[in-house]
Coordinates of C-alpha atoms and ligand atoms in Angstrom, one line a residue:
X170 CA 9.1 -17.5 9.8
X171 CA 6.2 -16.0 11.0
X172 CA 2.6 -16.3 9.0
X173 CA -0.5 -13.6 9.1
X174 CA -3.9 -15.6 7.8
X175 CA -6.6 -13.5 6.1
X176 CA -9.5 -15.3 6.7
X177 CA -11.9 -15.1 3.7
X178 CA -13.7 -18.4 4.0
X179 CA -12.7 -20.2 1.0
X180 CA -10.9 -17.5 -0.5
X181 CA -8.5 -17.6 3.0
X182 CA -4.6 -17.0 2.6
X183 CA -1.3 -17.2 4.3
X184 CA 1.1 -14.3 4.4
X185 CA 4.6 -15.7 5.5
X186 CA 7.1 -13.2 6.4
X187 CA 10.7 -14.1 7.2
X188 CA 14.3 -13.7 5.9
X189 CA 15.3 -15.1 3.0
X190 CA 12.1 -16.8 1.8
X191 CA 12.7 -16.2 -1.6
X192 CA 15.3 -18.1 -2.4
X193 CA 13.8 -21.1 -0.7
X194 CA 11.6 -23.5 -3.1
X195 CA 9.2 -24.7 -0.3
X196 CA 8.2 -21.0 -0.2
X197 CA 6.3 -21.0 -3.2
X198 CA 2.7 -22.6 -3.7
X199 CA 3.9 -24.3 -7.0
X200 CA 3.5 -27.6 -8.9
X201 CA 5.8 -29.4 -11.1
X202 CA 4.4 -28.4 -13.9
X203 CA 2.8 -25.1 -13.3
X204 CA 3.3 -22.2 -15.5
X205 CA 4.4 -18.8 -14.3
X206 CA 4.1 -15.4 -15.4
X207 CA 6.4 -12.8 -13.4
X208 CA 5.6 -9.7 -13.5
X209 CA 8.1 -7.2 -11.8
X210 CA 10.3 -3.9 -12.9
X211 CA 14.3 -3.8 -13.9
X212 CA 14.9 -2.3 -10.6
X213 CA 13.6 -4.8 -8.8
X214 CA 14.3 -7.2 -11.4
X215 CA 18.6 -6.5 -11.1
X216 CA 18.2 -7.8 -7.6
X217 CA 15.7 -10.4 -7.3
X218 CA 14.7 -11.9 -10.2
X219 CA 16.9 -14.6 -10.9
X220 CA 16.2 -15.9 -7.1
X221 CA 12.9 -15.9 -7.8
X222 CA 13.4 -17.6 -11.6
X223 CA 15.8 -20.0 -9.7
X224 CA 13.6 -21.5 -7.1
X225 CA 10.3 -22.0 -9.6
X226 CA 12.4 -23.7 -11.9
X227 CA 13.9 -26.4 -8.8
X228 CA 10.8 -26.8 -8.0
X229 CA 9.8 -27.8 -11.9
X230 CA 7.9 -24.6 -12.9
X231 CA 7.6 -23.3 -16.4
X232 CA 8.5 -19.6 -15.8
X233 CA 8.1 -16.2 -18.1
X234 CA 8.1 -13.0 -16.7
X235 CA 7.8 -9.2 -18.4
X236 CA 9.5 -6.3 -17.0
X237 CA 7.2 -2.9 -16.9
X238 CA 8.3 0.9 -16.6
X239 CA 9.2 1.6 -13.3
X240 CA 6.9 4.2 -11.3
X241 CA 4.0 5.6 -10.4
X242 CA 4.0 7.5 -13.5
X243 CA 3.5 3.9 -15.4
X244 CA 0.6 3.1 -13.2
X245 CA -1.2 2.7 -16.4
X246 CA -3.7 1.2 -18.8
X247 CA -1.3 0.6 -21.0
X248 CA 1.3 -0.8 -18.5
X249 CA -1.4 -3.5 -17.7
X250 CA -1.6 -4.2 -21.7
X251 CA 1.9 -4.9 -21.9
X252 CA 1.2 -7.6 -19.6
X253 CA -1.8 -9.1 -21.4
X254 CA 0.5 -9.0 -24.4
X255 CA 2.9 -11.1 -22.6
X256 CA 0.4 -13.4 -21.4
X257 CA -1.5 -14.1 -24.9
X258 CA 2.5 -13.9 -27.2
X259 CA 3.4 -16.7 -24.8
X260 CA -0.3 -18.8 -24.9
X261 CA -0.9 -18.9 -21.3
X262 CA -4.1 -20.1 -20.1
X263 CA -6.3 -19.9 -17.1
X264 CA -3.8 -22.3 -15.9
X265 CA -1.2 -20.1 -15.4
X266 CA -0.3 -18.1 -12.4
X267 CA 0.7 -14.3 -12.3
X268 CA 3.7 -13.5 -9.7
X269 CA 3.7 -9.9 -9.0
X270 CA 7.3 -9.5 -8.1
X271 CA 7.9 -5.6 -6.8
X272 CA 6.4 -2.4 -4.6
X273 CA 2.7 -1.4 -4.5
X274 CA 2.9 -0.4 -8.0
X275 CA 3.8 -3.5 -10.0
X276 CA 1.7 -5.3 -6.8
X277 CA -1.6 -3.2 -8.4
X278 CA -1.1 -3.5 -11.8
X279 CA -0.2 -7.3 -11.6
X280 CA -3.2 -7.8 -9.5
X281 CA -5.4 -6.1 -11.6
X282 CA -4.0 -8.4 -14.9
X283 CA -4.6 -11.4 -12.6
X284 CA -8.2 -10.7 -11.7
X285 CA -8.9 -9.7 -15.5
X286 CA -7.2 -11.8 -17.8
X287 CA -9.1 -14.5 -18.8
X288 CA -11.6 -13.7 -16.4
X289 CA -9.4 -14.3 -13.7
X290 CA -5.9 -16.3 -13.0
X291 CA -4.0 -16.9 -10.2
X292 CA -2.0 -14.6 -8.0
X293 CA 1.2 -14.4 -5.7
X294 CA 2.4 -10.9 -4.3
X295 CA 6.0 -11.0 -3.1
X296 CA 6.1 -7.2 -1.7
X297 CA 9.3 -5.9 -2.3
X298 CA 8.8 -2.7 -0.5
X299 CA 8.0 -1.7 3.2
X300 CA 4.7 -0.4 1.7
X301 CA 4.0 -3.0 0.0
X302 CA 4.6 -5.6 2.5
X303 CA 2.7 -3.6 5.1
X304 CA -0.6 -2.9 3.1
X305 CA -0.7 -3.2 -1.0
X306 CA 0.1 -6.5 -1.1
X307 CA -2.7 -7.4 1.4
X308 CA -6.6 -7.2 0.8
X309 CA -6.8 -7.4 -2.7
X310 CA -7.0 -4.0 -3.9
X311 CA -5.9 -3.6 -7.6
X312 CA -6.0 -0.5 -10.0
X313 CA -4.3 1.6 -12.3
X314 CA -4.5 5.2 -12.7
X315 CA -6.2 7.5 -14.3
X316 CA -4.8 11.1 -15.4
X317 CA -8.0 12.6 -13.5
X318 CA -7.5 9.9 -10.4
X319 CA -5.4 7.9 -8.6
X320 CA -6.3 3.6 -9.0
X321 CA -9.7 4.9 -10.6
X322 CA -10.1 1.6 -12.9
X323 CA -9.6 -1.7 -10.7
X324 CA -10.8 -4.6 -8.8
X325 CA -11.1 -6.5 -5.5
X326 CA -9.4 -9.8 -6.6
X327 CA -7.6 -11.5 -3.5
X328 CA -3.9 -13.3 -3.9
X329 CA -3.7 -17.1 -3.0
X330 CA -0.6 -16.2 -1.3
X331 CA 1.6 -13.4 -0.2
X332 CA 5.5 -13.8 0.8
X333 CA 7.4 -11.0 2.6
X334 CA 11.0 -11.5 2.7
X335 CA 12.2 -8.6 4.9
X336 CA 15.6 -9.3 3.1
X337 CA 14.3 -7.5 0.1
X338 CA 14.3 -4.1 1.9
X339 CA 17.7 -4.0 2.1
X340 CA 18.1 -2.7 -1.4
X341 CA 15.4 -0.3 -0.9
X342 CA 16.2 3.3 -1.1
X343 CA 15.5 5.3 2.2
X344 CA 13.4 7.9 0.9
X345 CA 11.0 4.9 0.3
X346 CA 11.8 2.9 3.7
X347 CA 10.2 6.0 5.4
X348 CA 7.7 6.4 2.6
X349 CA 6.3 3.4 4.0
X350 CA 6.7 4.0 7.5
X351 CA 3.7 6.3 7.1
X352 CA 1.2 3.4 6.7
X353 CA 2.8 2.0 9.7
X354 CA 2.0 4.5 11.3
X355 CA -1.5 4.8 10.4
X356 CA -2.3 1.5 11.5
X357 CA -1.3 2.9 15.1
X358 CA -3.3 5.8 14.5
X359 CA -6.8 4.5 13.2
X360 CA -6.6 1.0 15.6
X361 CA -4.2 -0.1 18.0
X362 CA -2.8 2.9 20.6
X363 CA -0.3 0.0 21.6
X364 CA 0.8 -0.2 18.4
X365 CA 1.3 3.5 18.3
X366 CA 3.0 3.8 21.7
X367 CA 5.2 0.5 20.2
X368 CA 6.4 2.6 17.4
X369 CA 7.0 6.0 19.9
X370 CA 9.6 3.5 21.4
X371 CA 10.9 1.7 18.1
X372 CA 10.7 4.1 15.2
X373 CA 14.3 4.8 15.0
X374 CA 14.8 0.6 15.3
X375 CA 12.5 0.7 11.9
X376 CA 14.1 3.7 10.3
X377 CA 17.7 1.8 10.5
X378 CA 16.1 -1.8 9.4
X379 CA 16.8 -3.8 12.7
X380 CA 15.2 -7.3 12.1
X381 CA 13.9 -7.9 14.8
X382 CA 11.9 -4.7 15.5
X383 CA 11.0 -4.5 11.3
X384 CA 9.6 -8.1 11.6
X385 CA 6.8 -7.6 14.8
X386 CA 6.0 -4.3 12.6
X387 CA 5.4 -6.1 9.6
X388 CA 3.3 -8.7 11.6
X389 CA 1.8 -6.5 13.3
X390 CA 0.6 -4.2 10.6
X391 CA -0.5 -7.1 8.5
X392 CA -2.0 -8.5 11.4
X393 CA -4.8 -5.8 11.1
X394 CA -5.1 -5.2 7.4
X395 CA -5.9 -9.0 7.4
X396 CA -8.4 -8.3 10.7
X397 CA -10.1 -5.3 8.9
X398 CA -10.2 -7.2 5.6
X399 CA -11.7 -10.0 7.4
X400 CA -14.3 -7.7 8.4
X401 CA -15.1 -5.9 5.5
X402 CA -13.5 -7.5 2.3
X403 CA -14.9 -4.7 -0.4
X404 CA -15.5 -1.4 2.1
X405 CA -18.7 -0.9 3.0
X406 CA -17.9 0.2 6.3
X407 CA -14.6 -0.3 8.7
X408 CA -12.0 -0.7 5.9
X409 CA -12.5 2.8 5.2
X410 CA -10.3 3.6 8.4
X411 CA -7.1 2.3 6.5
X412 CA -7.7 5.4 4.1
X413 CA -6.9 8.3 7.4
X414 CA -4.9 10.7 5.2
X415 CA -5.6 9.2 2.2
X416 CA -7.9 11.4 0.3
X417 CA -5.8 14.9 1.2
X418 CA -2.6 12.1 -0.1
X419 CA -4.6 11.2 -3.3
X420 CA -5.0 15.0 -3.9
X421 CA -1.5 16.1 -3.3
X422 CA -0.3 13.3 -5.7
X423 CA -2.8 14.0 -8.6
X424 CA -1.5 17.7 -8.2
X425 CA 1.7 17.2 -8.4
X426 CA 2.3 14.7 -11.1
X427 CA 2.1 10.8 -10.2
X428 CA 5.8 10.0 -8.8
X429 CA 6.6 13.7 -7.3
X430 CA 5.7 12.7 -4.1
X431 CA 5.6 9.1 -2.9
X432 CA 2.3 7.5 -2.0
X433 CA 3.5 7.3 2.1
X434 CA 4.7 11.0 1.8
X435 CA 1.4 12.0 0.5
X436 CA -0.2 10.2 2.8
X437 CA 1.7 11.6 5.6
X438 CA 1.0 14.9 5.3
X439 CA -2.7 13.8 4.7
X440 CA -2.7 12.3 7.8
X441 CA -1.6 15.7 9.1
X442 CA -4.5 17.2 7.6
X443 CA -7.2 14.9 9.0
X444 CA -5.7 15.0 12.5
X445 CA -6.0 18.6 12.4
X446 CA -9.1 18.6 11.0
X447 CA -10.0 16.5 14.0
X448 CA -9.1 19.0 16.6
X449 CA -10.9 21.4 15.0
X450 CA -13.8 19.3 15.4
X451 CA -13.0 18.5 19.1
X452 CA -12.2 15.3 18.6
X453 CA -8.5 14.2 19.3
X454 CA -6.6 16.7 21.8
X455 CA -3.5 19.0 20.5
X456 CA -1.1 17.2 22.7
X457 CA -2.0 13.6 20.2
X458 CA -2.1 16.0 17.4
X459 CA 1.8 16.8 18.5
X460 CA 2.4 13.2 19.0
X461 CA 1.2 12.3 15.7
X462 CA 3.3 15.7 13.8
X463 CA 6.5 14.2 16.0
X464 CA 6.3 10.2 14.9
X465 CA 6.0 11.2 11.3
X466 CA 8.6 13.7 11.7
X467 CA 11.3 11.0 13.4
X468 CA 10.3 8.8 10.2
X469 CA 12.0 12.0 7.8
X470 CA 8.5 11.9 6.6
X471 CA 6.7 15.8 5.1
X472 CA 3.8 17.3 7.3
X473 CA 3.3 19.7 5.7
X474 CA 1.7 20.6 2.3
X475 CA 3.8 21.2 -0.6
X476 CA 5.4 24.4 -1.6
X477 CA 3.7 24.5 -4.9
X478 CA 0.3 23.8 -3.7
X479 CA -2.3 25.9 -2.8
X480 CA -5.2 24.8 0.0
X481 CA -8.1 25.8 -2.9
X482 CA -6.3 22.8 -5.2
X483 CA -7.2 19.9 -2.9
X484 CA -10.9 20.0 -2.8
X485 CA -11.7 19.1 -6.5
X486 CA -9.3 16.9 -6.2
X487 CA -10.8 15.3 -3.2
X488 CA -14.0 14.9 -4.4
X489 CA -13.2 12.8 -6.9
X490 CA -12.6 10.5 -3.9
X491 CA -14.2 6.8 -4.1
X492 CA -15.5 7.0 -0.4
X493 CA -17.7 10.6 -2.1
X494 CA -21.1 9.3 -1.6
X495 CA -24.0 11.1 -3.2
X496 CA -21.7 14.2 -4.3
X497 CA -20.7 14.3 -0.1
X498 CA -17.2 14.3 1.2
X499 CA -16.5 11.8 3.2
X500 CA -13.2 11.5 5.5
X501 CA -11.2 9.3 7.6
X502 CA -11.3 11.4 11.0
X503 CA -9.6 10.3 14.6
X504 CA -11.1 10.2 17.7
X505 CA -8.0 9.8 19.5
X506 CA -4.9 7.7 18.2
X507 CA -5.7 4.3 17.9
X508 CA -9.6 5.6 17.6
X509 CA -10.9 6.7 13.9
X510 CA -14.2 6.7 12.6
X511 CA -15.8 7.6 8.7
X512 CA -17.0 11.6 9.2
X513 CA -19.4 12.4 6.7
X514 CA -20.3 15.5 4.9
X515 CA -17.8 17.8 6.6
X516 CA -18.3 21.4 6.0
X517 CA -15.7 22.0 3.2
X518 CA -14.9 25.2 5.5
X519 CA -13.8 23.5 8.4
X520 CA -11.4 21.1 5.8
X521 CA -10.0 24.1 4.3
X522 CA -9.0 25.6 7.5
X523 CA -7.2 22.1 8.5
X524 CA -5.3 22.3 5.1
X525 CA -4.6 26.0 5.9
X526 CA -2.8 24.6 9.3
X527 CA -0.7 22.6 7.3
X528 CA 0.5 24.6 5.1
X529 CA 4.1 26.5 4.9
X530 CA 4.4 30.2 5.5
X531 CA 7.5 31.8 5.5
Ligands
LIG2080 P1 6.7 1.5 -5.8 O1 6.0 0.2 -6.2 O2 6.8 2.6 -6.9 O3 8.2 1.1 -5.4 C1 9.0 2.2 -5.0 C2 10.4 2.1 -5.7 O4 11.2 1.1 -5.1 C3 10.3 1.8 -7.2 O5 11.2 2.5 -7.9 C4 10.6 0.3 -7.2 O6 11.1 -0.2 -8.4 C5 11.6 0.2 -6.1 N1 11.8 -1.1 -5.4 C6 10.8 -1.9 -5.1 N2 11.4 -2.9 -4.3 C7 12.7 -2.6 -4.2 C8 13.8 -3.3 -3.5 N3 13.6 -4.3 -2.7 N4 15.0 -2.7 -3.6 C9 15.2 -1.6 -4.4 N5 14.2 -1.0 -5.0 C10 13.0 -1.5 -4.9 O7 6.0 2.2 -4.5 P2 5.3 1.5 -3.2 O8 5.5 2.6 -2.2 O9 5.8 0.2 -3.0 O10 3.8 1.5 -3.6 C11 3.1 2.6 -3.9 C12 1.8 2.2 -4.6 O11 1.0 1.3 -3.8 C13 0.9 3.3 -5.0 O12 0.6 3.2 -6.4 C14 -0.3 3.2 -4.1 O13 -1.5 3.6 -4.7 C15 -0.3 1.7 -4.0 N6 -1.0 1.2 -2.8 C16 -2.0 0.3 -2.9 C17 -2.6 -0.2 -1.8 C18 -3.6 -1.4 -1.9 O14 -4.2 -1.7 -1.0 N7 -3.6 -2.0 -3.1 C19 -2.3 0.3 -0.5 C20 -1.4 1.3 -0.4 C21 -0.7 1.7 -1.5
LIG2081 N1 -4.9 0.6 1.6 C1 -6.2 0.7 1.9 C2 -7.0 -0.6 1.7 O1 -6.4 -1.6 1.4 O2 -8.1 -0.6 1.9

């Protein structure tokens, strides 16, 4: 087992990743005693919640747990409600801690009942996705979504704990596997060129779920999440970077209906978009621009915009964006790979023409 800390002074916490940790009582940072509220979806539910159920209850825990709609689509208000009603029908108190059992969805929503009900409760992600267990479940970014933007009502509320058990992705479908490949890949994009030159060599490892190659990757990537959040716990400044793509992403997934596209496909082809942009700026060099187009390509993940968008439909989309400061676009832009920086006020021109370039003409 291998364990990433996030170092938040007093707020500090482990994130264990290993193979089969959630069958394993001594995983959990329970007491005898302690009550539970699990919060997960029945897909993830049909595998993994009665492991989890199992090994609270040897260890003397008083578990519930409420299933939610699965999907982006439920990333809602009145998803979260359903878990407030859970909490109040079954009288927990401030007591009680929320387990948010699942991929970055039920991870946001969950996370955003924990830092809200009751002022605040107790949290535990267990990531049950390659995207979740690389980024959402890290940081302590919670939201729902709004029909006019994406995680537009939330909170910063950090987890005590987070456990990654890399068994989990077995089950998971490989349209989503790659879907989080993409934020892999933007951690070797924004900060670490080894990392990226490490994935050039292992992506096809990652794609096929070796162990050994998925578990440095997962280290890895939460290695600097938990660096970056470190840093700058609520963005003000460098946690920013881990939005590169993100804000073309947020657009195409508002567009299209929440669920058409998955978050790390969005974000792929938004990644696209800001690298291009960034040649058109000088910045990064064709030849990493190729690089980038290739990685994402050998992850089966979309550069390209969708068929049913237009380049005029992003920009009111995009700035609706939370980094927009003072009605001004501002984007996640690279330098080189492994070098971004915050670019603000582009000319809306210039980020047209970068959408154009990714766009499909036949
Ligand atoms: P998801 O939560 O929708 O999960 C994808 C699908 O896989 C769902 O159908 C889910 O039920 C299923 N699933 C989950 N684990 C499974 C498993 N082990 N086996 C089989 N099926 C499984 O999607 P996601 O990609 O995990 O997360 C995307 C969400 O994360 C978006 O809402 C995005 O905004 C959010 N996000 C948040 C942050 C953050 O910092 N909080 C960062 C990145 C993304
Ligand atoms: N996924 C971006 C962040 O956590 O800041």
């Amino acid at each position: 087992m291998l364990c990433v800390n996030v170092e938040l002074q007093e707020r500090r916490y482990p994130i264990l990743i290993g193979s089969g940790l959630l069958q394993d009582e001594r995983s959990y940072p329970i007491k005898h005693g302690d009550r539970v509220m699990i919060v997960t979806n029945p897909t993830v539910a049909q595998f993994y919640l009665d492991t989890v159920i199992y090994a609270l209850e040897k260890r003397g825990c008083v578990v519930d747990h409420v299933l939610l709609p699965d999907g982006e689509k439920y990333k809602t208000l009145e998803s979260l409600n359903l878990i407030f009603t859970a909490l109040l029908q079954g009288n927990h108190g401030r007591d009680t801690t929320i387990i948010a059992l699942g991929g970055g969805v039920i991870g946001d929503i969950a996370g955003f009942a924990a830092a809200s009900y009751q002022r605040g409760v107790r949290l535990i992600q267990i990531p049950t996705t390659l995207l979740s267990q690389v980024d959402s479940s890290v940081g302590g970014k919670t939201a729902v979504n709004h029909e006019l933007g994406k995680n537009m009502i939330g909170a910063f509320y950090q987890p005590s704990m987070v456990i990654i058990d890399t068994l989990t992705l077995n089950t998971l479908p490989k349209r989503e596997v790659n879907a989080g490949l993409a934020e892999v890949i933007k951690y070797g994009a924004i900060l670490d060129y080894e990392f990226f030159e490490w994935l050039e060599q292992h992506i096809d490892e990652l794609v096929a779920l070796h162990p050994e190659a998925l578990q440095h990757c997962i280290s890895r990537c939460c290695q600097i999440k938990a660096d970056v959040v470190a840093r700058d716990e609520t963005e003000k400044g460098d946690r920013a970077l881990l939005n590169l793509g993100h804000t073309f992403g947020h657009a195409i997934e508002t567009h299209l209906g929440y669920g058409n596209w998955l978050h790390g496909e969005a974000v792929s082809t938004g990644m696209m978009m800001a690298a291009a942009l960034s040649e058109e700026l000088g910045d990064i060099s064709i030849a990493d621009v190729s690089r980038l187009e290739k990685l994402l390509a050998r992850a089966n993940l979309p550069t390209v915009s969708p068929d049913t968008m237009q380049p005029e439909d992003y920009l009111p989309h995009m700035m609706r964006d939370k980094k927009v400061l003072a009605g001004k676009l501002r984007l996640v832009l690279l330098k080189s790979l492994g070098q971004a920086y915050v670019a603000n006020d582009t000319d809306h021109t210039l980020v047209l023409n970068a959408i154009r370039c990714c766009t499909q003409t036949d």
